[in-house]
Amino acid sequence: MSTGRLSLLFHTVRHLRVEQVAYRVYYRLGRRLVPRRALATLPGIATRPWLRSWQAPLVAPRSHFGNGAFVFLGEPGEIRLPTDWNVPSKSKLWLYNLHYLDDLNAVDADARAEEQDWLIERWVADNPPLAGNGWEPYPISLRLINLIKWCARQSHSPEQWLLASMARQTQALAVQEERHILANHLFANGKALTFAGAFFAGDHGARWLRSGLDILDREIDEQFLADGGHFELSPMYHATLLWDLCDLLNLAQICGLPELAQRAPAWRGVIEHGLVWLEAMCHPDGDISFFNDAAHGVAPHPDDIRAYAVALGCRPAAALAGGLAWSHLTATGYIVVQMAAGARALLDVAEVGPSYQPGHAHADTLSFELSLFGQRVLVNSGTSRYGEDDERHRQRSTAAHNTVEIDGESSSEVWSGFRVARRARPTVPVVRRDDSGLGPRLLVRCAHDGYRRLPGAPVHQREWVFEPGRLRVTDRLSGTYRKAVGRFHLHPDIRVTSDRELLLGGGHKVRWNVAGGQARVVPASWHPQFGASAPTSCIEVLFGGSEVTVDFIWE
């Protein structure tokens, strides 16, 4: 193993928790024990009576189009043979989506009863216990919840063969909780075990319920921070887990179990707080911003989450008012600047997090996104794929974000698809507002040390100054370096003219000027969904010295 790879590995592993290391060892050394426990006898499979049937919005996009034809991540596929559930020509993420059985609770699912019956029967018949991708703990977690929701919507009781399969899946999950991964994976395990424990009666149901609630009691407090945001610092994952919490609150209201009822008020409070964070991290177009792993179409839309929460009795607080207002989401590390109606900037002054599981982190420290006149103007590049290939690495790199790259390196050492070695650490940001005869003015200043590992130990400081109709971004570098490039990625709908104007929809124009560097407009790409790529442009600014200023001016 090379010295460079050893360094990456060391600076990644040193942040792990003892629990993660211990469970990695256990799952390697206990390979025979896990199957034995997963296949243990489960006598007397029966379900609990609920107060009423499951009712929740069906908002997931349709993925099964009949006759075994599926579309995930923009890519079609089909099930003809049992081996197609694990076909090697498809990516791991595509196969995971296949095994989730999300279509059971997708848009118009109830109007496609025969398709859903076929899907469930085929999955059970083609996927014997512990064989293939579908029996890994994360797919089990999502599939179990989909099956339980589907069963709880039906007017008849599930057949015994299905109950036996669902109980076996639950037992397989219970003996391989993802404590070696933690974060949103363990949360998903806890949610699934809680649903299964509320669904199944008897000693095994009670045991699964205790296990699920023990996980949730720990992980909700751990994962949702003081400002309401999820600790993986991704608006997409925040939205996903917020929907999960709504599901849990819904379950507490309909299943009649006192263990859930006593937790419902706390869950409601987390949802209400989380809705405020989600609202803050959305653009004026109503959808999420792209920080860390984020894309549209994976999590439910913020409007659907809000409607679901309100239907469950949640009452979120009001969002930022119009005019030049700002909010520092201190715990997660974002600053939201509301300049006027339809004009919002989102600034990333966050640490890489969580420290022990930054698998969804990007090297995007001091990046930002900007909307004007209700339209996205400056955007981070988004996420179109997982895995460990070069494109995944590029999308996580500093160069794919609206910030400064030094000597061709990323500010944090992202590597191997879901790992981070040495990380950028931002300073405490300075935020100052003053009012003059020309109107209000807001200054935000922050720096990070992510490049101090390089020869010359450079430090990047960025200053944003917001004034009516103007944003000035000034980047200062200390230390020595060979080359520094600032990038401003444009949304695909923005046209660039030869006289340094950006043309927006509705006839709006934004002028831009550069001082202290050489600017050029280069081709780039934006990735709004998994499996999607849209051509766009990027303003690249090559530093001429230690300071570059870029102005954006609009009327």
Coordinates of C-alpha atoms in Angstrom, one line a residue, residues 14-546:
R14 CA -8.8 8.0 13.4
H15 CA -12.2 9.7 13.5
L16 CA -14.2 6.4 13.8
R17 CA -16.0 5.5 17.0
V18 CA -15.0 2.5 19.0
E19 CA -18.5 1.1 18.3
Q20 CA -17.9 1.2 14.6
V21 CA -14.6 -0.6 14.8
A22 CA -16.0 -3.2 17.2
Y23 CA -19.0 -4.0 15.0
R24 CA -16.8 -4.2 11.8
V25 CA -14.7 -6.8 13.7
Y26 CA -17.8 -8.6 14.9
Y27 CA -19.4 -8.9 11.4
R28 CA -16.1 -10.2 10.0
L29 CA -15.4 -12.7 12.7
G30 CA -19.0 -13.7 13.4
R31 CA -20.0 -14.5 9.9
R32 CA -21.4 -17.9 11.0
L33 CA -23.1 -16.5 14.0
V34 CA -25.1 -13.9 12.2
P35 CA -26.9 -16.3 9.7
R36 CA -27.6 -18.7 12.6
R37 CA -29.3 -15.9 14.6
A38 CA -31.1 -14.6 11.5
L39 CA -32.5 -18.0 10.7
A40 CA -33.6 -18.8 14.2
T41 CA -37.1 -20.2 14.6
L42 CA -39.9 -17.7 14.8
P43 CA -43.0 -19.4 16.2
G44 CA -46.5 -18.0 16.3
I45 CA -46.4 -15.2 13.7
A46 CA -49.3 -12.9 14.3
T47 CA -50.1 -9.2 14.0
R48 CA -51.2 -6.5 16.4
P49 CA -54.6 -4.8 16.0
W50 CA -54.2 -1.1 15.2
L51 CA -56.7 1.7 15.9
R52 CA -57.1 2.4 12.2
S53 CA -55.5 1.6 8.9
W54 CA -52.4 3.3 7.6
Q55 CA -53.1 6.6 5.8
A56 CA -50.3 8.8 4.5
P57 CA -49.6 10.7 1.3
L58 CA -48.4 8.6 -1.6
V59 CA -45.8 10.9 -3.2
A60 CA -42.9 8.6 -4.3
P61 CA -42.5 8.5 -8.1
R62 CA -43.7 5.3 -9.8
S63 CA -40.9 2.9 -10.5
H64 CA -42.7 -0.3 -11.7
F65 CA -44.4 0.0 -15.0
G66 CA -45.8 -3.5 -15.3
N67 CA -44.5 -6.7 -16.8
G68 CA -41.4 -6.6 -14.6
A69 CA -40.2 -3.2 -16.1
F70 CA -38.6 -0.8 -13.7
V71 CA -36.9 2.6 -13.9
F72 CA -34.5 3.8 -11.1
L73 CA -32.1 6.7 -11.3
G74 CA -33.2 7.4 -14.8
E75 CA -32.1 4.0 -15.9
P76 CA -34.5 1.2 -17.1
G77 CA -34.3 -2.5 -16.2
E78 CA -36.4 -5.5 -15.9
I79 CA -37.1 -8.6 -13.9
R80 CA -37.5 -11.7 -16.0
L81 CA -35.4 -14.3 -14.1
P82 CA -34.7 -14.7 -10.4
T83 CA -31.1 -13.7 -11.0
D84 CA -32.2 -10.3 -12.4
W85 CA -32.6 -9.1 -8.8
N86 CA -28.8 -9.1 -8.4
V87 CA -27.7 -8.7 -12.0
P88 CA -24.0 -7.5 -12.1
S89 CA -24.6 -5.2 -15.0
K90 CA -26.6 -2.8 -12.7
S91 CA -25.0 -0.5 -10.1
K92 CA -25.3 -1.4 -6.4
L93 CA -27.5 1.7 -5.9
W94 CA -29.9 0.7 -8.7
L95 CA -30.2 -2.8 -7.2
Y96 CA -30.8 -1.4 -3.8
N97 CA -33.7 0.7 -5.2
L98 CA -35.1 -2.4 -6.8
H99 CA -35.1 -4.2 -3.5
Y100 CA -36.7 -1.3 -1.6
L101 CA -40.1 -2.0 -3.2
D102 CA -40.9 1.7 -3.0
D103 CA -43.5 1.3 -5.7
L104 CA -45.9 -0.3 -3.0
N105 CA -46.3 3.3 -1.7
A106 CA -45.8 5.3 -4.8
V107 CA -48.2 7.6 -6.6
D108 CA -51.4 5.8 -7.7
A109 CA -50.1 2.5 -6.0
D110 CA -53.6 1.6 -4.8
A111 CA -54.9 1.8 -8.4
R112 CA -52.4 -0.9 -9.4
A113 CA -53.2 -3.7 -7.0
E114 CA -52.4 -6.5 -9.4
E115 CA -48.9 -5.0 -10.0
Q116 CA -48.3 -4.7 -6.3
D117 CA -49.4 -8.3 -5.6
W118 CA -47.0 -9.5 -8.4
L119 CA -44.1 -7.4 -7.1
I120 CA -44.4 -8.8 -3.5
E121 CA -44.9 -12.4 -4.7
R122 CA -41.9 -12.2 -7.0
W123 CA -39.6 -10.7 -4.4
V124 CA -40.4 -13.4 -1.9
A125 CA -40.2 -16.2 -4.4
D126 CA -36.9 -15.0 -6.0
N127 CA -35.0 -13.9 -2.9
P128 CA -34.5 -16.7 -0.4
P129 CA -33.3 -15.7 3.1
L130 CA -29.9 -14.1 3.3
A131 CA -29.2 -14.3 -0.5
G132 CA -28.3 -11.2 -2.5
N133 CA -28.5 -7.5 -2.1
G134 CA -32.0 -7.5 -0.8
W135 CA -31.0 -9.1 2.5
E136 CA -28.5 -6.5 3.4
P137 CA -29.7 -4.4 6.4
Y138 CA -30.4 -1.1 4.6
P139 CA -32.6 -2.6 1.9
I140 CA -34.4 -4.7 4.4
S141 CA -35.1 -1.6 6.5
L142 CA -36.7 0.3 3.7
R143 CA -38.5 -2.7 2.2
L144 CA -40.0 -3.7 5.6
I145 CA -41.5 -0.3 6.1
N146 CA -43.0 -0.3 2.6
L147 CA -44.5 -3.8 3.2
I148 CA -45.9 -2.9 6.5
K149 CA -47.5 0.3 5.2
W150 CA -48.9 -1.6 2.2
C151 CA -50.4 -4.4 4.5
A152 CA -51.8 -1.8 6.9
R153 CA -53.7 -0.1 4.0
Q154 CA -55.4 -3.3 2.8
S155 CA -58.9 -4.3 3.7
H156 CA -57.9 -7.9 4.4
S157 CA -55.2 -9.5 6.6
P158 CA -51.9 -10.5 5.0
E159 CA -51.5 -14.1 4.0
Q160 CA -49.3 -16.3 6.3
W161 CA -46.5 -16.8 3.7
L162 CA -46.1 -13.0 3.5
L163 CA -46.1 -12.6 7.3
A164 CA -43.5 -15.3 7.6
S165 CA -41.3 -13.6 5.1
M166 CA -41.7 -10.2 6.7
A167 CA -40.9 -11.7 10.2
R168 CA -37.8 -13.4 8.7
Q169 CA -36.6 -10.1 7.2
T170 CA -37.1 -8.4 10.5
Q171 CA -35.1 -11.0 12.4
A172 CA -32.3 -10.7 9.8
L173 CA -32.3 -7.0 10.3
A174 CA -32.3 -7.3 14.1
V175 CA -29.0 -9.3 14.1
Q176 CA -27.1 -7.1 11.7
E177 CA -27.9 -3.5 12.8
E178 CA -25.6 -1.1 11.0
R179 CA -23.7 0.0 14.0
H180 CA -20.5 -0.2 12.0
I181 CA -21.9 2.6 9.8
L182 CA -24.2 4.5 12.1
A183 CA -25.8 7.8 10.9
N184 CA -28.9 7.6 8.6
H185 CA -28.4 3.9 8.1
L186 CA -28.8 3.1 11.8
F187 CA -31.7 5.5 12.0
A188 CA -33.4 3.5 9.1
N189 CA -32.8 0.3 11.0
G190 CA -34.4 1.7 14.1
K191 CA -37.4 3.0 12.2
A192 CA -37.9 -0.4 10.5
L193 CA -37.6 -2.3 13.8
T194 CA -40.1 0.1 15.4
F195 CA -42.6 -0.4 12.6
A196 CA -42.1 -4.2 12.7
G197 CA -42.5 -4.2 16.5
A198 CA -45.7 -2.2 16.2
F199 CA -47.0 -4.6 13.5
F200 CA -46.1 -8.0 14.9
A201 CA -47.6 -9.4 18.2
G202 CA -45.9 -11.7 20.7
D203 CA -42.6 -11.8 22.3
H204 CA -40.6 -11.3 19.0
G205 CA -42.7 -8.2 18.2
A206 CA -42.1 -6.8 21.7
R207 CA -38.4 -7.4 21.3
W208 CA -38.2 -5.7 17.9
L209 CA -40.1 -2.8 19.3
R210 CA -37.7 -2.3 22.2
S211 CA -34.7 -2.6 19.9
G212 CA -36.1 -0.1 17.4
L213 CA -37.1 2.5 20.1
D214 CA -33.7 2.1 21.8
I215 CA -32.0 3.1 18.5
L216 CA -34.4 6.0 17.8
D217 CA -34.1 7.3 21.4
R218 CA -30.4 7.6 20.9
E219 CA -30.2 8.6 17.3
I220 CA -32.9 11.3 17.1
D221 CA -31.0 13.2 19.9
E222 CA -27.7 12.5 18.2
Q223 CA -28.7 13.3 14.6
F224 CA -31.0 16.3 14.8
L225 CA -29.0 19.3 16.0
A226 CA -29.9 22.3 18.0
D227 CA -30.9 24.4 15.0
G228 CA -33.2 21.6 13.7
G229 CA -30.9 20.3 10.9
H230 CA -29.7 16.8 10.4
F231 CA -26.1 16.2 11.3
E232 CA -25.0 14.9 7.9
L233 CA -25.5 18.5 6.7
S234 CA -27.3 17.4 3.5
P235 CA -30.6 19.0 2.7
M236 CA -31.6 15.8 0.9
Y237 CA -30.9 13.5 3.8
H238 CA -32.5 16.0 6.2
A239 CA -35.7 15.9 4.1
T240 CA -35.6 12.1 4.0
L241 CA -35.3 11.7 7.7
L242 CA -37.9 14.4 8.4
W243 CA -40.3 12.3 6.4
D244 CA -39.2 9.3 8.4
L245 CA -40.1 11.2 11.6
C246 CA -43.5 12.1 10.2
D247 CA -44.0 8.4 9.5
L248 CA -43.1 7.6 13.1
L249 CA -45.5 10.2 14.5
N250 CA -48.2 8.8 12.2
L251 CA -47.5 5.3 13.5
A252 CA -47.8 6.5 17.1
Q253 CA -51.2 8.1 16.4
I254 CA -52.7 5.0 14.7
C255 CA -51.2 1.9 16.4
G256 CA -52.4 2.6 19.9
L257 CA -49.1 1.5 21.6
P258 CA -48.3 3.5 24.8
E259 CA -44.5 3.2 24.1
L260 CA -45.0 5.3 20.9
A261 CA -47.6 7.6 22.3
Q262 CA -45.3 8.8 25.1
R263 CA -42.6 9.7 22.5
A264 CA -45.0 11.4 20.1
P265 CA -44.7 14.9 21.7
A266 CA -40.9 14.9 21.4
W267 CA -41.0 13.6 17.8
R268 CA -43.5 16.4 17.0
G269 CA -41.1 19.0 18.4
V270 CA -38.2 17.6 16.3
I271 CA -40.3 17.7 13.2
E272 CA -41.4 21.3 13.8
H273 CA -37.8 22.4 14.4
G274 CA -36.7 20.5 11.3
L275 CA -39.3 22.1 9.1
V276 CA -37.8 25.5 9.9
W277 CA -34.3 24.3 8.9
L278 CA -35.6 22.7 5.7
E279 CA -37.5 25.9 4.8
A280 CA -34.3 28.0 5.4
M281 CA -32.2 25.7 3.2
C282 CA -34.5 25.8 0.2
H283 CA -34.4 28.2 -2.7
P284 CA -37.3 30.5 -3.6
D285 CA -38.3 27.9 -6.2
G286 CA -39.3 25.7 -3.2
D287 CA -36.8 22.9 -3.5
I288 CA -33.6 22.0 -1.7
S289 CA -30.2 23.5 -2.1
F290 CA -27.2 21.3 -3.1
F291 CA -24.7 21.0 -0.3
N292 CA -22.9 17.7 0.2
D293 CA -24.8 14.8 -1.3
A294 CA -28.0 16.3 -2.6
A295 CA -30.3 15.9 -5.6
H296 CA -33.9 16.4 -6.4
G297 CA -36.3 13.4 -6.6
V298 CA -34.7 11.3 -3.9
A299 CA -36.4 12.7 -0.8
P300 CA -40.0 13.8 -0.8
H301 CA -40.5 17.4 -2.0
P302 CA -40.5 20.0 0.9
D303 CA -44.1 20.9 0.1
D304 CA -45.1 17.3 0.6
I305 CA -43.2 17.0 3.8
R306 CA -44.8 20.2 5.2
A307 CA -48.3 19.1 4.2
Y308 CA -47.7 15.7 5.8
A309 CA -46.4 17.3 9.0
V310 CA -49.3 19.7 9.3
A311 CA -51.8 16.9 8.7
L312 CA -50.3 15.2 11.8
G313 CA -50.8 18.3 13.9
C314 CA -47.3 19.9 13.6
R315 CA -47.1 23.7 13.6
P316 CA -43.7 24.9 12.3
A317 CA -42.5 28.4 13.1
A318 CA -42.4 31.2 10.5
A319 CA -39.5 31.5 8.1
L320 CA -37.3 34.5 7.4
A321 CA -39.2 37.7 6.5
G322 CA -38.5 39.7 3.4
G323 CA -35.9 42.5 3.1
L324 CA -32.3 42.0 4.1
A325 CA -32.6 39.4 6.8
W326 CA -30.2 36.6 7.8
S327 CA -30.1 33.5 10.0
H328 CA -27.1 31.7 11.2
L329 CA -27.9 28.0 11.6
T330 CA -25.1 27.7 14.1
A331 CA -25.2 24.0 14.9
T332 CA -25.1 22.8 11.2
G333 CA -23.0 25.7 10.0
Y334 CA -25.0 27.4 7.3
I335 CA -25.9 31.1 6.9
V336 CA -29.1 32.1 5.1
V337 CA -29.4 35.6 3.7
Q338 CA -32.7 36.7 2.5
M339 CA -32.1 39.9 0.4
A340 CA -35.6 40.4 -1.0
A341 CA -38.6 38.4 -2.3
G342 CA -37.1 35.8 -4.5
A343 CA -33.5 36.6 -3.7
R344 CA -31.7 34.3 -1.3
A345 CA -28.1 33.3 -0.7
L346 CA -27.1 30.1 1.2
L347 CA -23.5 30.1 2.6
D348 CA -21.6 27.0 3.7
V349 CA -19.4 27.8 6.8
A350 CA -19.9 24.3 8.1
E351 CA -17.5 21.7 9.3
V352 CA -17.3 18.3 7.6
G353 CA -19.7 16.1 9.6
P354 CA -20.5 14.1 11.4
S355 CA -16.8 13.5 12.2
Y356 CA -17.2 9.7 12.5
Q357 CA -19.4 9.2 9.4
P358 CA -18.8 11.9 6.7
G359 CA -19.8 9.5 3.8
H360 CA -22.1 12.1 2.2
A361 CA -19.8 15.1 2.7
H362 CA -18.3 17.1 -0.2
A363 CA -15.3 19.3 -0.2
D364 CA -17.5 22.4 -0.4
T365 CA -16.3 24.6 2.5
L366 CA -17.1 28.3 1.9
S367 CA -19.2 27.5 -1.1
F368 CA -22.5 29.2 -1.6
E369 CA -25.7 29.2 -3.8
L370 CA -27.6 32.2 -5.0
S371 CA -31.1 32.8 -6.3
L372 CA -32.4 36.1 -7.7
F373 CA -35.8 37.0 -9.0
G374 CA -37.0 33.6 -7.9
Q375 CA -34.5 31.8 -10.1
R376 CA -31.4 29.8 -9.3
V377 CA -28.3 31.6 -10.5
L378 CA -25.2 30.1 -8.8
V379 CA -25.4 26.4 -7.9
N380 CA -23.2 23.7 -6.6
S381 CA -22.9 20.9 -9.1
G382 CA -25.2 18.4 -7.4
T383 CA -25.0 14.6 -7.2
S384 CA -25.9 12.2 -10.0
R385 CA -24.2 9.0 -8.7
Y386 CA -22.8 7.0 -5.9
G387 CA -20.0 4.5 -6.1
E388 CA -16.2 4.9 -6.3
D389 CA -15.6 6.0 -9.9
D390 CA -13.9 9.2 -11.1
E391 CA -17.1 11.0 -11.7
R392 CA -18.3 10.4 -8.2
H393 CA -15.0 11.8 -7.0
R394 CA -15.2 14.8 -9.2
Q395 CA -18.7 15.7 -8.0
R396 CA -17.5 15.6 -4.4
S397 CA -14.4 17.7 -5.2
T398 CA -13.9 21.4 -4.5
A399 CA -13.8 22.1 -8.2
A400 CA -17.5 21.1 -8.5
H401 CA -18.5 23.8 -6.0
N402 CA -18.7 27.6 -5.8
T403 CA -15.5 28.1 -3.8
V404 CA -11.7 28.3 -4.3
E405 CA -9.4 25.4 -5.3
I406 CA -5.7 25.6 -4.6
D407 CA -3.0 23.7 -6.5
G408 CA -5.6 21.3 -8.0
E409 CA -6.5 19.9 -4.6
S410 CA -9.8 19.7 -2.7
S411 CA -10.2 21.6 0.6
S412 CA -11.0 18.2 2.3
E413 CA -9.6 14.9 1.2
V414 CA -12.6 13.2 -0.2
W415 CA -11.8 9.7 -1.5
S416 CA -13.2 6.2 -2.3
G417 CA -16.7 7.4 -2.9
F418 CA -17.8 7.8 0.8
R419 CA -14.7 8.6 2.8
V420 CA -13.0 11.8 4.0
A421 CA -9.4 11.9 5.4
R422 CA -8.1 15.4 6.4
R423 CA -10.9 17.9 6.7
A424 CA -11.2 21.7 6.3
R425 CA -12.1 23.4 9.6
P426 CA -13.8 26.7 9.3
T427 CA -13.3 29.6 11.7
V428 CA -16.2 31.1 13.6
P429 CA -17.8 33.4 11.0
V430 CA -18.1 37.1 11.5
V431 CA -21.5 38.5 10.7
R432 CA -22.1 42.2 10.8
R433 CA -25.0 44.3 9.6
D434 CA -25.0 48.1 9.4
D435 CA -27.3 50.6 7.7
S436 CA -26.2 53.7 5.8
G437 CA -27.8 56.3 3.6
L438 CA -27.4 53.8 0.7
G439 CA -29.4 51.1 2.5
P440 CA -28.7 48.1 4.6
R441 CA -25.4 46.2 4.3
L442 CA -24.5 42.7 5.6
L443 CA -21.0 41.4 5.8
V444 CA -20.1 37.7 6.4
R445 CA -16.5 36.6 6.7
C446 CA -15.0 33.2 7.3
A447 CA -11.8 31.2 6.7
H448 CA -10.8 27.6 6.7
D449 CA -7.5 25.6 7.1
G450 CA -8.2 22.8 4.7
Y451 CA -5.2 23.7 2.5
R452 CA -2.7 24.0 5.4
R453 CA -1.6 20.4 4.6
L454 CA -0.1 21.6 1.3
P455 CA 3.4 23.0 0.9
G456 CA 3.2 26.7 1.8
A457 CA 0.3 26.1 4.2
P458 CA -2.2 28.4 2.4
V459 CA -5.4 29.6 4.2
H460 CA -8.5 30.6 2.3
Q461 CA -10.7 33.5 3.7
R462 CA -13.9 34.5 2.0
E463 CA -16.0 37.6 2.6
W464 CA -19.5 38.1 1.3
V465 CA -21.0 41.7 1.3
F466 CA -24.7 42.0 0.6
E467 CA -26.2 45.4 -0.4
P468 CA -29.4 46.3 -2.2
G469 CA -29.0 44.9 -5.8
R470 CA -25.4 43.8 -5.2
L471 CA -23.3 40.9 -3.9
R472 CA -19.5 41.3 -3.6
V473 CA -17.4 38.1 -3.0
T474 CA -13.8 38.7 -1.9
D475 CA -11.4 35.7 -1.6
R476 CA -8.0 36.2 0.2
L477 CA -5.3 33.7 0.3
S478 CA -2.3 33.6 2.8
G479 CA 0.7 31.4 2.6
T480 CA 2.3 30.3 -0.7
Y481 CA 0.8 28.2 -3.6
R482 CA 1.3 27.6 -7.3
K483 CA -2.2 28.1 -8.6
A484 CA -5.6 29.2 -7.2
V485 CA -8.9 29.1 -9.0
G486 CA -12.3 30.4 -7.9
R487 CA -15.4 29.0 -9.5
F488 CA -18.9 30.2 -9.8
H489 CA -21.1 27.5 -11.4
L490 CA -24.2 28.8 -13.2
H491 CA -27.6 27.2 -13.3
P492 CA -28.3 25.8 -16.8
D493 CA -31.1 28.3 -17.4
I494 CA -28.7 31.2 -17.1
R495 CA -27.2 32.5 -20.4
V496 CA -23.9 34.3 -20.5
T497 CA -23.3 37.2 -22.8
S498 CA -19.9 38.4 -24.1
D499 CA -20.2 41.7 -22.2
R500 CA -20.2 40.0 -18.7
E501 CA -23.9 39.8 -18.3
L502 CA -26.0 36.9 -17.1
L503 CA -29.4 36.7 -18.7
L504 CA -32.2 35.3 -16.5
G505 CA -35.8 34.4 -17.3
G506 CA -38.3 37.2 -17.4
G507 CA -35.7 39.6 -19.0
H508 CA -33.7 40.1 -15.8
K509 CA -30.0 40.7 -16.1
V510 CA -27.1 40.4 -13.7
R511 CA -23.8 42.1 -14.4
W512 CA -20.5 40.6 -13.1
N513 CA -17.1 42.0 -12.7
V514 CA -13.7 40.6 -11.6
A515 CA -10.8 42.4 -9.9
G516 CA -7.5 40.7 -9.1
G517 CA -7.7 37.8 -11.4
Q518 CA -8.3 36.6 -15.0
A519 CA -11.8 35.3 -15.7
R520 CA -13.1 33.0 -18.3
V521 CA -16.4 31.1 -18.9
V522 CA -16.0 27.4 -19.4
P523 CA -18.3 24.5 -20.0
A524 CA -19.6 22.7 -16.9
S525 CA -22.3 20.3 -15.8
W526 CA -25.1 20.3 -13.3
H527 CA -26.6 17.2 -11.8
P528 CA -30.1 17.9 -10.4
Q529 CA -31.1 14.2 -10.1
F530 CA -29.4 10.8 -9.8
G531 CA -28.6 9.7 -13.3
A532 CA -29.1 13.2 -14.8
S533 CA -26.6 15.7 -16.2
A534 CA -27.3 19.1 -17.7
P535 CA -24.8 21.2 -19.6
T536 CA -24.1 24.6 -18.1
S537 CA -21.4 27.2 -17.7
C538 CA -18.9 28.1 -15.0
I539 CA -17.1 31.4 -14.4
E540 CA -13.5 30.5 -13.5
V541 CA -11.3 33.1 -12.0
L542 CA -7.5 32.5 -11.9
F543 CA -5.9 34.4 -9.1
G544 CA -3.3 37.0 -10.2
G545 CA -2.2 37.6 -6.6
S546 CA -3.5 36.9 -3.1

